[in-house]
Amino acid sequence: MEKGAKKQNKCDAFWREEEDWVAVDGAYWREPEGPGSSYKFRENHPVVHVSHRDAAEYCKWMGKRLPGEWEWEAAARAGHFGPKNRTLFPWGEEGTVGVAKQYANLWGNGAFPWENHAEDGWRGTSP
């Protein structure tokens, strides 16, 4: 393989580009950055390291279900869906970092995954 080429690997329930992601042995929801890390003080952050199967089993256990595609799309777009009020982003049409950081957890202008300038106020997930 040529230097800089992106090789894709099937890894559990998703595809990843090896150049952009690092596998951390022992990382799971209780230790999201690997052994010694903790989910404590992140109780209001989104859950990480959960497969679709895990989420479906949790829903089944709770007597609930995962949302369908249209339900998820409606929630993700905060009501901005359909032919009359569809916008590029849930908050409108403006996609600059300055506007987006007010509404979304984002990487920002840094080179992913090496430069995270925490422009949205968070180096990882945000509540």
Coordinates of N, CA and C in Angstrom, one line a residue:
M1 N 0.8 -1.2 0.0 CA 0.0 0.0 0.0 C 0.9 1.2 0.0
E2 N 0.5 2.2 -0.8 CA 1.3 3.5 -0.9 C 1.2 4.3 0.4
K3 N 2.2 5.0 0.7 CA 2.2 5.9 1.9 C 1.1 6.9 1.7
G4 N 0.3 7.1 2.8 CA -0.8 8.1 2.8 C -2.1 7.5 2.3
A5 N -2.0 6.3 1.7 CA -3.3 5.7 1.2 C -4.1 5.3 2.4
K6 N -5.4 5.4 2.2 CA -6.4 5.1 3.2 C -6.9 3.6 3.1
K7 N -6.6 2.8 4.1 CA -7.0 1.4 4.1 C -8.2 1.3 5.0
Q8 N -9.3 0.7 4.5 CA -10.5 0.6 5.3 C -10.5 -0.8 5.9
N9 N -10.9 -0.9 7.2 CA -11.0 -2.2 7.9 C -12.4 -2.2 8.5
K10 N -13.0 -3.4 8.4 CA -14.3 -3.5 9.1 C -14.0 -3.8 10.6
C11 N -14.5 -2.9 11.4 CA -14.2 -3.0 12.9 C -15.5 -3.0 13.6
D12 N -15.9 -4.2 14.2 CA -17.2 -4.3 14.8 C -18.3 -3.8 13.9
A13 N -19.1 -2.8 14.4 CA -20.3 -2.5 13.6 C -20.1 -1.3 12.7
F14 N -18.9 -0.8 12.5 CA -18.7 0.3 11.6 C -17.4 0.2 10.8
W15 N -17.3 1.0 9.8 CA -16.1 1.1 9.0 C -15.2 2.2 9.5
R16 N -13.9 2.1 9.4 CA -13.1 3.2 9.9 C -11.9 3.3 8.9
E17 N -11.4 4.4 8.8 CA -10.2 4.6 8.0 C -9.0 4.6 9.0
E18 N -8.1 3.7 8.8 CA -7.0 3.5 9.7 C -6.2 4.7 9.9
E19 N -6.1 5.6 8.9 CA -5.3 6.8 9.1 C -5.9 7.8 10.1
D20 N -7.3 7.7 10.3 CA -8.0 8.7 11.1 C -8.3 8.2 12.5
W21 N -8.3 6.9 12.7 CA -8.8 6.4 14.0 C -7.7 5.5 14.7
V22 N -7.7 5.5 16.0 CA -6.7 4.7 16.7 C -7.5 3.8 17.6
A23 N -7.2 2.5 17.5 CA -7.8 1.5 18.4 C -7.1 1.5 19.7
V24 N -7.9 1.6 20.8 CA -7.4 1.6 22.1 C -7.8 0.4 22.8
D25 N -6.8 -0.5 23.2 CA -7.2 -1.7 23.9 C -7.8 -1.4 25.2
G26 N -8.9 -2.1 25.5 CA -9.6 -2.0 26.7 C -10.6 -0.8 26.8
A27 N -10.8 -0.1 25.7 CA -11.7 1.1 25.7 C -13.1 0.5 25.6
Y28 N -14.0 0.9 26.5 CA -15.4 0.6 26.4 C -16.1 1.7 27.2
W29 N -17.5 1.6 27.4 CA -18.2 2.7 27.9 C -17.8 3.1 29.3
R30 N -17.3 2.2 30.1 CA -16.9 2.6 31.5 C -15.5 3.3 31.5
E31 N -14.7 2.9 30.5 CA -13.4 3.5 30.4 C -13.2 4.0 28.9
P32 N -13.9 5.1 28.5 CA -13.9 5.4 27.1 C -12.6 5.7 26.4
E33 N -11.6 6.1 27.2 CA -10.3 6.4 26.6 C -9.3 5.2 26.9
G34 N -9.8 4.1 27.4 CA -9.0 2.9 27.7 C -8.8 2.8 29.2
P35 N -8.1 1.8 29.7 CA -7.9 1.6 31.1 C -7.4 2.8 31.8
G36 N -8.0 3.1 33.0 CA -7.6 4.2 33.8 C -8.4 5.4 33.5
S37 N -9.2 5.5 32.4 CA -10.1 6.6 32.2 C -11.4 6.3 32.8
S38 N -12.3 7.3 32.8 CA -13.6 7.0 33.5 C -14.7 7.8 32.8
Y39 N -15.9 7.4 32.9 CA -17.1 8.1 32.4 C -17.6 9.1 33.4
K40 N -17.1 9.0 34.7 CA -17.5 9.9 35.7 C -17.3 11.4 35.3
F41 N -18.2 12.2 35.7 CA -18.3 13.6 35.3 C -18.7 13.8 33.8
R42 N -19.1 12.7 33.2 CA -19.6 12.8 31.8 C -21.0 12.2 31.7
E43 N -21.7 12.2 32.8 CA -23.1 11.6 32.9 C -24.0 12.3 31.9
N44 N -23.8 13.6 31.6 CA -24.7 14.4 30.7 C -24.1 14.4 29.3
H45 N -23.0 13.7 29.0 CA -22.5 13.6 27.7 C -23.1 12.4 26.9
P46 N -23.0 12.4 25.6 CA -23.5 11.3 24.8 C -22.7 10.0 25.2
V47 N -23.4 8.9 25.1 CA -22.8 7.6 25.3 C -21.8 7.3 24.1
V48 N -20.7 6.7 24.4 CA -19.8 6.3 23.3 C -19.5 4.8 23.4
H49 N -18.9 4.2 22.4 CA -18.6 2.8 22.3 C -19.8 1.9 22.6
V50 N -20.9 2.2 21.9 CA -22.1 1.3 22.0 C -22.4 0.9 20.6
S51 N -22.5 -0.3 20.3 CA -22.9 -0.8 19.0 C -24.4 -0.7 18.8
H52 N -24.8 -0.8 17.5 CA -26.3 -0.8 17.2 C -26.9 -2.0 18.0
R53 N -26.3 -3.1 18.0 CA -26.9 -4.3 18.6 C -27.0 -4.0 20.1
D54 N -26.0 -3.4 20.8 CA -26.1 -3.1 22.2 C -27.3 -2.2 22.4
A55 N -27.4 -1.1 21.6 CA -28.5 -0.2 21.8 C -29.9 -0.8 21.6
A56 N -30.0 -1.7 20.6 CA -31.3 -2.4 20.4 C -31.6 -3.3 21.6
E57 N -30.6 -4.0 22.1 CA -30.8 -4.9 23.3 C -31.2 -4.0 24.5
Y58 N -30.6 -2.9 24.7 CA -31.0 -2.0 25.8 C -32.4 -1.6 25.6
C59 N -32.8 -1.2 24.4 CA -34.2 -0.8 24.2 C -35.2 -1.9 24.5
K60 N -34.8 -3.1 24.0 CA -35.7 -4.3 24.3 C -35.8 -4.5 25.8
W61 N -34.7 -4.4 26.5 CA -34.7 -4.6 28.0 C -35.6 -3.5 28.7
M62 N -35.6 -2.3 28.1 CA -36.4 -1.2 28.7 C -37.9 -1.2 28.1
G63 N -38.2 -2.1 27.2 CA -39.5 -2.2 26.7 C -39.7 -1.1 25.6
K64 N -38.7 -0.6 25.0 CA -38.7 0.5 24.0 C -38.2 0.0 22.7
R65 N -37.9 0.9 21.8 CA -37.3 0.6 20.5 C -36.5 1.7 20.0
L66 N -35.6 1.4 19.1 CA -34.8 2.4 18.5 C -35.6 3.2 17.5
P67 N -35.4 4.5 17.3 CA -36.2 5.2 16.3 C -35.9 4.8 14.9
G68 N -37.0 4.9 14.1 CA -36.8 4.6 12.7 C -36.1 5.7 12.0
E69 N -35.8 5.5 10.7 CA -35.0 6.5 10.0 C -35.6 7.9 10.0
W70 N -36.9 8.0 9.7 CA -37.6 9.3 9.6 C -37.7 9.9 11.0
E71 N -37.9 9.1 12.1 CA -37.9 9.6 13.4 C -36.6 10.2 13.8
W72 N -35.5 9.5 13.5 CA -34.2 9.9 13.8 C -33.9 11.2 13.1
E73 N -34.2 11.3 11.8 CA -34.0 12.5 11.0 C -34.7 13.7 11.5
A74 N -35.9 13.5 11.9 CA -36.7 14.6 12.5 C -36.1 15.1 13.8
A75 N -35.6 14.2 14.7 CA -35.0 14.6 15.9 C -33.6 15.3 15.6
A76 N -32.9 14.7 14.7 CA -31.5 15.2 14.4 C -31.6 16.6 13.8
R77 N -32.7 16.9 13.1 CA -32.9 18.2 12.4 C -33.7 19.2 13.2
A78 N -34.0 18.8 14.5 CA -34.8 19.7 15.4 C -36.0 20.3 14.7
G79 N -36.7 19.5 14.0 CA -38.0 19.9 13.3 C -37.8 20.6 12.0
H80 N -36.5 20.8 11.5 CA -36.3 21.4 10.2 C -36.2 20.3 9.1
F81 N -37.3 19.7 8.8 CA -37.3 18.6 7.8 C -38.6 18.8 7.0
G82 N -38.6 18.2 5.9 CA -39.8 18.3 5.0 C -39.5 19.3 3.9
P83 N -40.3 19.3 2.8 CA -40.0 20.1 1.7 C -40.1 21.6 1.9
K84 N -40.8 22.1 2.9 CA -41.0 23.6 3.1 C -40.0 24.2 4.0
N85 N -39.4 23.4 4.9 CA -38.5 24.1 5.9 C -37.2 23.3 6.1
R86 N -36.8 22.6 5.0 CA -35.5 21.9 5.1 C -34.3 22.8 5.0
T87 N -33.4 22.6 5.9 CA -32.2 23.4 6.0 C -31.0 22.5 5.9
L88 N -29.8 23.0 5.6 CA -28.6 22.3 5.5 C -28.2 21.7 6.8
F89 N -28.3 22.5 7.9 CA -28.0 22.1 9.2 C -29.2 22.3 10.1
P90 N -29.3 21.6 11.3 CA -30.5 21.7 12.1 C -30.7 23.2 12.6
W91 N -29.7 24.0 12.6 CA -29.8 25.4 13.1 C -30.0 26.4 11.9
G92 N -30.0 25.9 10.7 CA -30.1 26.8 9.5 C -29.2 26.5 8.4
E93 N -28.8 27.5 7.7 CA -27.9 27.3 6.5 C -26.4 27.6 6.8
E94 N -26.2 28.4 7.8 CA -24.8 28.8 8.1 C -24.0 27.7 8.7
G95 N -22.9 27.3 8.1 CA -22.0 26.2 8.5 C -20.7 26.5 9.0
T96 N -20.4 27.8 9.3 CA -19.1 28.2 9.7 C -18.9 27.7 11.2
V97 N -17.6 27.5 11.6 CA -17.3 27.0 12.9 C -17.9 28.0 14.0
G98 N -17.8 29.3 13.7 CA -18.4 30.3 14.7 C -19.8 30.1 15.0
V99 N -20.6 29.7 14.0 CA -22.0 29.5 14.2 C -22.3 28.1 14.7
A100 N -21.7 27.1 14.0 CA -21.9 25.7 14.4 C -21.5 25.3 15.8
K101 N -20.5 25.9 16.4 CA -20.1 25.6 17.7 C -21.1 26.0 18.8
Q102 N -22.1 26.9 18.4 CA -23.1 27.2 19.3 C -24.2 26.2 19.4
Y103 N -24.2 25.3 18.4 CA -25.3 24.3 18.3 C -24.9 22.8 18.3
A104 N -23.6 22.6 18.1 CA -23.1 21.2 17.9 C -21.8 21.0 18.5
N105 N -21.5 19.7 18.8 CA -20.2 19.3 19.2 C -19.4 19.0 17.9
L106 N -18.3 19.8 17.7 CA -17.6 19.6 16.4 C -16.1 19.6 16.6
W107 N -15.4 19.2 15.7 CA -14.0 19.1 15.7 C -13.4 20.5 15.5
G108 N -14.0 21.3 14.6 CA -13.4 22.6 14.3 C -12.5 22.6 13.1
N109 N -11.6 23.6 13.1 CA -10.7 23.8 12.0 C -9.4 23.0 12.0
G110 N -9.2 22.3 13.1 CA -7.9 21.5 13.2 C -7.9 20.3 12.3
A111 N -6.7 19.8 12.0 CA -6.6 18.6 11.2 C -7.0 17.4 12.0
F112 N -8.1 16.7 11.7 CA -8.6 15.6 12.4 C -7.7 14.4 12.1
P113 N -7.3 13.6 13.1 CA -7.6 13.7 14.5 C -6.5 14.2 15.4
W114 N -5.6 15.0 14.8 CA -4.4 15.5 15.5 C -4.5 16.8 16.2
E115 N -5.3 17.7 15.6 CA -5.4 19.1 16.1 C -6.8 19.4 16.5
N116 N -7.2 19.3 17.8 CA -8.5 19.7 18.2 C -8.3 21.0 19.0
H117 N -8.7 22.1 18.5 CA -8.6 23.4 19.2 C -9.7 23.7 20.2
A118 N -10.6 22.7 20.4 CA -11.7 22.9 21.3 C -12.5 24.2 21.1
E119 N -12.7 24.5 19.8 CA -13.4 25.7 19.5 C -14.9 25.7 20.0
D120 N -15.4 24.5 20.2 CA -16.8 24.5 20.8 C -16.7 24.4 22.3
G121 N -15.6 24.5 22.9 CA -15.4 24.5 24.4 C -15.1 23.1 24.9
W122 N -15.1 22.1 24.1 CA -14.9 20.7 24.5 C -13.8 20.1 23.7
R123 N -12.9 19.3 24.3 CA -11.9 18.5 23.6 C -12.5 17.2 23.1
G124 N -13.6 16.7 23.7 CA -14.2 15.5 23.3 C -15.7 15.7 23.1
T125 N -16.5 14.8 23.7 CA -17.9 15.0 23.6 C -18.4 16.2 24.4
S126 N -19.5 16.7 24.2 CA -20.1 17.8 24.9 C -21.5 17.4 25.4
P127 N -21.9 17.9 26.5 CA -23.3 17.6 27.0 C -24.3 18.3 26.2

